[in-house]
PDB file of C-alpha atoms and ligand atoms in Angstrom:
ATOM      1  CA  UNK A   1      -0.039   0.150  -0.225  1.00  0.00           C
ATOM      2  CA  UNK A   2       1.116   3.399  -0.854  1.00  0.00           C
ATOM      3  CA  UNK A   3       0.273   7.223   0.815  1.00  0.00           C
ATOM      4  CA  UNK A   4       0.532  10.263  -0.713  1.00  0.00           C
ATOM      5  CA  UNK A   5      -0.200  12.440   1.627  1.00  0.00           C
ATOM      6  CA  UNK A   6       1.905  15.144   3.983  1.00  0.00           C
ATOM      7  CA  UNK A   7       1.615  15.569   7.296  1.00  0.00           C
ATOM      8  CA  UNK A   8       1.791  18.609   8.353  1.00  0.00           C
ATOM      9  CA  UNK A   9       4.670  19.073  10.487  1.00  0.00           C
ATOM     10  CA  UNK A  10       3.707  22.673  12.264  1.00  0.00           C
ATOM     11  CA  UNK A  11       2.499  20.568  15.005  1.00  0.00           C
ATOM     12  CA  UNK A  12       5.433  18.135  16.311  1.00  0.00           C
ATOM     13  CA  UNK A  13       2.924  16.142  18.958  1.00  0.00           C
ATOM     14  CA  UNK A  14       0.006  15.174  16.285  1.00  0.00           C
ATOM     15  CA  UNK A  15       3.154  14.788  13.408  1.00  0.00           C
ATOM     16  CA  UNK A  16       4.618  12.473  15.243  1.00  0.00           C
ATOM     17  CA  UNK A  17       1.917  10.389  16.749  1.00  0.00           C
ATOM     18  CA  UNK A  18       0.512  10.397  12.556  1.00  0.00           C
ATOM     19  CA  UNK A  19       3.954   8.799  11.685  1.00  0.00           C
ATOM     20  CA  UNK A  20       4.245   6.121  13.926  1.00  0.00           C
ATOM     21  CA  UNK A  21       0.824   5.320  12.972  1.00  0.00           C
ATOM     22  CA  UNK A  22       1.383   5.625   9.719  1.00  0.00           C
ATOM     23  CA  UNK A  23       4.464   3.394  10.006  1.00  0.00           C
ATOM     24  CA  UNK A  24       3.068   0.485  12.174  1.00  0.00           C
ATOM     25  CA  UNK A  25       0.455   0.114   9.221  1.00  0.00           C
ATOM     26  CA  UNK A  26       3.588  -0.146   7.145  1.00  0.00           C
ATOM     27  CA  UNK A  27       6.378  -2.613   9.233  1.00  0.00           C
ATOM     28  CA  UNK A  28       6.314  -6.292   8.219  1.00  0.00           C
ATOM     29  CA  UNK A  29       7.960  -8.904  10.245  1.00  0.00           C
ATOM     30  CA  UNK A  30      10.908  -8.958   8.073  1.00  0.00           C
ATOM     31  CA  UNK A  31      13.815  -6.402   8.735  1.00  0.00           C
ATOM     32  CA  UNK A  32      14.882  -5.588   4.824  1.00  0.00           C
ATOM     33  CA  UNK A  33      11.245  -5.435   4.143  1.00  0.00           C
ATOM     34  CA  UNK A  34      11.086  -2.239   7.436  1.00  0.00           C
ATOM     35  CA  UNK A  35      14.429  -0.736   6.814  1.00  0.00           C
ATOM     36  CA  UNK A  36      13.830   0.026   3.705  1.00  0.00           C
ATOM     37  CA  UNK A  37      10.399   1.308   3.628  1.00  0.00           C
ATOM     38  CA  UNK A  38      11.481   2.834   7.271  1.00  0.00           C
ATOM     39  CA  UNK A  39      13.780   5.360   5.626  1.00  0.00           C
ATOM     40  CA  UNK A  40      11.440   6.152   2.527  1.00  0.00           C
ATOM     41  CA  UNK A  41       8.550   6.599   5.524  1.00  0.00           C
ATOM     42  CA  UNK A  42      10.803   9.221   7.046  1.00  0.00           C
ATOM     43  CA  UNK A  43      12.467  11.284   3.390  1.00  0.00           C
ATOM     44  CA  UNK A  44       9.085  11.177   2.473  1.00  0.00           C
ATOM     45  CA  UNK A  45       7.180  12.949   4.815  1.00  0.00           C
ATOM     46  CA  UNK A  46      10.053  14.789   7.536  1.00  0.00           C
ATOM     47  CA  UNK A  47      11.334  18.629   6.030  1.00  0.00           C
ATOM     48  CA  UNK A  48      14.759  20.032   5.889  1.00  0.00           C
ATOM     49  CA  UNK A  49      16.248  17.273   5.502  1.00  0.00           C
ATOM     50  CA  UNK A  50      19.291  15.716   3.277  1.00  0.00           C
ATOM     51  CA  UNK A  51      19.840  12.281   3.784  1.00  0.00           C
ATOM     52  CA  UNK A  52      18.408   9.056   6.376  1.00  0.00           C
ATOM     53  CA  UNK A  53      19.210   5.426   7.211  1.00  0.00           C
ATOM     54  CA  UNK A  54      20.274   3.430   8.855  1.00  0.00           C
ATOM     55  CA  UNK A  55      23.684   1.561   9.713  1.00  0.00           C
ATOM     56  CA  UNK A  56      24.075  -2.201  11.167  1.00  0.00           C
ATOM     57  CA  UNK A  57      26.037  -3.444  13.313  1.00  0.00           C
ATOM     58  CA  UNK A  58      28.433  -5.830  11.528  1.00  0.00           C
ATOM     59  CA  UNK A  59      31.938  -7.763  12.477  1.00  0.00           C
ATOM     60  CA  UNK A  60      32.091  -4.998  15.501  1.00  0.00           C
ATOM     61  CA  UNK A  61      30.980  -2.288  12.792  1.00  0.00           C
ATOM     62  CA  UNK A  62      28.922  -0.122  11.108  1.00  0.00           C
ATOM     63  CA  UNK A  63      27.670  -0.453   8.173  1.00  0.00           C
ATOM     64  CA  UNK A  64      25.573   1.163   5.854  1.00  0.00           C
ATOM     65  CA  UNK A  65      22.249  -0.821   5.093  1.00  0.00           C
ATOM     66  CA  UNK A  66      18.555   1.135   4.294  1.00  0.00           C
ATOM     67  CA  UNK A  67      18.808   5.252   2.999  1.00  0.00           C
ATOM     68  CA  UNK A  68      17.047   7.438   0.803  1.00  0.00           C
ATOM     69  CA  UNK A  69      19.731  10.293  -0.416  1.00  0.00           C
ATOM     70  CA  UNK A  70      23.560  10.368  -1.695  1.00  0.00           C
ATOM     71  CA  UNK A  71      25.378   7.003  -2.321  1.00  0.00           C
ATOM     72  CA  UNK A  72      27.497   7.370   1.652  1.00  0.00           C
ATOM     73  CA  UNK A  73      30.129   6.192   3.441  1.00  0.00           C
ATOM     74  CA  UNK A  74      29.754   1.906   4.007  1.00  0.00           C
ATOM     75  CA  UNK A  75      31.699   1.615   6.883  1.00  0.00           C
ATOM     76  CA  UNK A  76      31.838   3.465  10.469  1.00  0.00           C
ATOM     77  CA  UNK A  77      33.895   2.316  13.810  1.00  0.00           C
ATOM     78  CA  UNK A  78      31.987   1.858  16.603  1.00  0.00           C
ATOM     79  CA  UNK A  79      32.970   5.028  18.594  1.00  0.00           C
ATOM     80  CA  UNK A  80      33.698   6.589  15.392  1.00  0.00           C
ATOM     81  CA  UNK A  81      32.089  10.042  13.957  1.00  0.00           C
ATOM     82  CA  UNK A  82      28.406  10.536  15.472  1.00  0.00           C
ATOM     83  CA  UNK A  83      26.754   7.595  14.025  1.00  0.00           C
ATOM     84  CA  UNK A  84      30.327   5.151  16.088  1.00  0.00           C
ATOM     85  CA  UNK A  85      29.129   7.216  19.411  1.00  0.00           C
ATOM     86  CA  UNK A  86      25.641   6.757  19.640  1.00  0.00           C
ATOM     87  CA  UNK A  87      27.197   2.890  19.296  1.00  0.00           C
ATOM     88  CA  UNK A  88      29.447   2.942  21.399  1.00  0.00           C
ATOM     89  CA  UNK A  89      26.801   4.954  24.296  1.00  0.00           C
ATOM     90  CA  UNK A  90      23.566   4.147  23.041  1.00  0.00           C
ATOM     91  CA  UNK A  91      22.463   7.266  23.552  1.00  0.00           C
ATOM     92  CA  UNK A  92      20.369   9.430  21.062  1.00  0.00           C
ATOM     93  CA  UNK A  93      23.102  11.958  19.503  1.00  0.00           C
ATOM     94  CA  UNK A  94      21.845  14.469  18.826  1.00  0.00           C
ATOM     95  CA  UNK A  95      24.333  17.997  16.664  1.00  0.00           C
ATOM     96  CA  UNK A  96      22.398  21.396  16.108  1.00  0.00           C
ATOM     97  CA  UNK A  97      26.469  22.166  13.553  1.00  0.00           C
ATOM     98  CA  UNK A  98      27.875  19.435  12.846  1.00  0.00           C
ATOM     99  CA  UNK A  99      30.961  20.845  12.619  1.00  0.00           C
ATOM    100  CA  UNK A 100      31.307  21.074  16.503  1.00  0.00           C
ATOM    101  CA  UNK A 101      31.236  17.861  16.668  1.00  0.00           C
ATOM    102  CA  UNK A 102      34.309  15.712  17.272  1.00  0.00           C
ATOM    103  CA  UNK A 103      35.498  14.047  14.386  1.00  0.00           C
ATOM    104  CA  UNK A 104      32.085  13.460  12.207  1.00  0.00           C
ATOM    105  CA  UNK A 105      32.182  11.687   9.545  1.00  0.00           C
ATOM    106  CA  UNK A 106      31.412  13.693   6.639  1.00  0.00           C
ATOM    107  CA  UNK A 107      29.540  11.901   3.926  1.00  0.00           C
ATOM    108  CA  UNK A 108      27.288  14.468   2.287  1.00  0.00           C
ATOM    109  CA  UNK A 109      28.707  18.205   1.840  1.00  0.00           C
ATOM    110  CA  UNK A 110      24.816  19.713   2.181  1.00  0.00           C
ATOM    111  CA  UNK A 111      24.425  17.961   5.726  1.00  0.00           C
ATOM    112  CA  UNK A 112      25.043  20.459   8.047  1.00  0.00           C
ATOM    113  CA  UNK A 113      22.728  18.916  11.418  1.00  0.00           C
ATOM    114  CA  UNK A 114      21.921  15.764  12.040  1.00  0.00           C
ATOM    115  CA  UNK A 115      19.861  13.236  14.980  1.00  0.00           C
ATOM    116  CA  UNK A 116      20.735   9.895  15.539  1.00  0.00           C
ATOM    117  CA  UNK A 117      19.228   7.007  17.370  1.00  0.00           C
ATOM    118  CA  UNK A 118      20.781   3.814  18.611  1.00  0.00           C
ATOM    119  CA  UNK A 119      18.368   0.268  17.730  1.00  0.00           C
ATOM    120  CA  UNK A 120      18.851  -1.089  21.165  1.00  0.00           C
ATOM    121  CA  UNK A 121      17.337  -4.838  21.229  1.00  0.00           C
ATOM    122  CA  UNK A 122      16.996  -6.813  24.605  1.00  0.00           C
ATOM    123  CA  UNK A 123      19.776  -5.035  25.764  1.00  0.00           C
ATOM    124  CA  UNK A 124      22.152  -5.282  22.233  1.00  0.00           C
ATOM    125  CA  UNK A 125      23.100  -2.956  19.544  1.00  0.00           C
ATOM    126  CA  UNK A 126      21.767  -3.704  15.832  1.00  0.00           C
ATOM    127  CA  UNK A 127      22.891  -0.150  14.567  1.00  0.00           C
ATOM    128  CA  UNK A 128      21.676   3.131  14.832  1.00  0.00           C
ATOM    129  CA  UNK A 129      18.598   5.409  12.526  1.00  0.00           C
ATOM    130  CA  UNK A 130      21.216   8.310  10.883  1.00  0.00           C
ATOM    131  CA  UNK A 131      18.779  11.562   9.496  1.00  0.00           C
ATOM    132  CA  UNK A 132      20.613  14.914   8.452  1.00  0.00           C
ATOM    133  CA  UNK A 133      19.355  18.081   7.526  1.00  0.00           C
ATOM    134  CA  UNK A 134      21.415  20.955   5.202  1.00  0.00           C
ATOM    135  CA  UNK A 135      20.750  23.146   7.609  1.00  0.00           C
ATOM    136  CA  UNK A 136      22.450  24.597  11.700  1.00  0.00           C
ATOM    137  CA  UNK A 137      19.780  23.200  14.282  1.00  0.00           C
ATOM    138  CA  UNK A 138      17.301  21.447  12.441  1.00  0.00           C
ATOM    139  CA  UNK A 139      15.655  18.747  15.056  1.00  0.00           C
ATOM    140  CA  UNK A 140      14.758  19.629  19.598  1.00  0.00           C
ATOM    141  CA  UNK A 141      13.696  17.200  21.760  1.00  0.00           C
ATOM    142  CA  UNK A 142      10.419  17.265  19.962  1.00  0.00           C
ATOM    143  CA  UNK A 143      12.711  15.865  16.818  1.00  0.00           C
ATOM    144  CA  UNK A 144      14.477  13.212  19.880  1.00  0.00           C
ATOM    145  CA  UNK A 145      11.653  12.155  21.399  1.00  0.00           C
ATOM    146  CA  UNK A 146       9.245  10.923  18.210  1.00  0.00           C
ATOM    147  CA  UNK A 147      12.395   9.585  16.221  1.00  0.00           C
ATOM    148  CA  UNK A 148      13.089   7.348  18.873  1.00  0.00           C
ATOM    149  CA  UNK A 149       9.928   6.425  19.350  1.00  0.00           C
ATOM    150  CA  UNK A 150       9.333   5.861  15.807  1.00  0.00           C
ATOM    151  CA  UNK A 151      12.521   3.581  16.154  1.00  0.00           C
ATOM    152  CA  UNK A 152      10.577   1.850  19.310  1.00  0.00           C
ATOM    153  CA  UNK A 153       7.759   0.569  16.444  1.00  0.00           C
ATOM    154  CA  UNK A 154      10.287  -0.409  14.175  1.00  0.00           C
ATOM    155  CA  UNK A 155      12.261  -2.718  17.078  1.00  0.00           C
ATOM    156  CA  UNK A 156       9.275  -3.765  18.724  1.00  0.00           C
ATOM    157  CA  UNK A 157       7.158  -4.846  14.966  1.00  0.00           C
ATOM    158  CA  UNK A 158      10.301  -6.727  14.038  1.00  0.00           C
ATOM    159  CA  UNK A 159      11.761  -9.892  13.988  1.00  0.00           C
ATOM    160  CA  UNK A 160      15.757  -9.559  14.046  1.00  0.00           C
ATOM    161  CA  UNK A 161      18.272 -12.716  13.304  1.00  0.00           C
ATOM    162  CA  UNK A 162      21.329 -12.567  16.113  1.00  0.00           C
ATOM    163  CA  UNK A 163      23.023 -10.805  13.290  1.00  0.00           C
ATOM    164  CA  UNK A 164      24.133  -9.232   9.874  1.00  0.00           C
ATOM    165  CA  UNK A 165      25.500 -11.707   7.267  1.00  0.00           C
TER     166      UNK A 165
HETATM  167  N1  SME B   1      27.862  12.106   9.340  1.00  0.00           N
HETATM  168  C1  SME B   1      27.356  10.653  10.076  1.00  0.00           C
HETATM  169  C2  SME B   1      28.232   9.498   8.963  1.00  0.00           C
HETATM  170  C3  SME B   1      27.204   9.416   8.040  1.00  0.00           C
HETATM  171  S1  SME B   1      26.115  10.190   6.611  1.00  0.00           S
HETATM  172  O1  SME B   1      25.787  11.768   7.900  1.00  0.00           O
HETATM  173  C4  SME B   1      25.080   9.674   6.054  1.00  0.00           C
HETATM  174  C5  SME B   1      28.713  10.670  11.377  1.00  0.00           C
HETATM  175  O2  SME B   1      29.394  11.144  11.647  1.00  0.00           O
HETATM  176  O3  SME B   1      28.849   9.112  11.582  1.00  0.00           O
END
């Protein structure tokens, strides 16, 4: 099922409620289906972003998976860049200005601010969701809460493998 409607972003509480409900309806049990469609859903509805996608934990590094945007860095070491920091600390990284983040990895030169949410299932890191914006200070605590909620839907609706082969 495809939907081409847009969700109004001016009321963020309402926006994320509707986004979550679309995500619930879209979710399947297969992880690769959900990563593909969740990145597309975010690209469709989140204004002012230039890249959104997932990196998955594989052999103790982050490997590029489903995304929307320009081709990106394929491997990120745990602890490196914004994604590697989210993976190491298991904490969401909300970065108002990527130039001020020590070790930020430039994949798309247009990116000016970024948010990275770790994907954690049964206490274990699966990977991260990364969203980049071409403007400074793009994301606030409401976006953080909304995106963490979306990740929770992804985690709970999906049957995850023991490892990504
Ligand atoms: N900027 C990220 C790298 C991934 S790209 O933005 C798609 C980082 O510093 O981890």
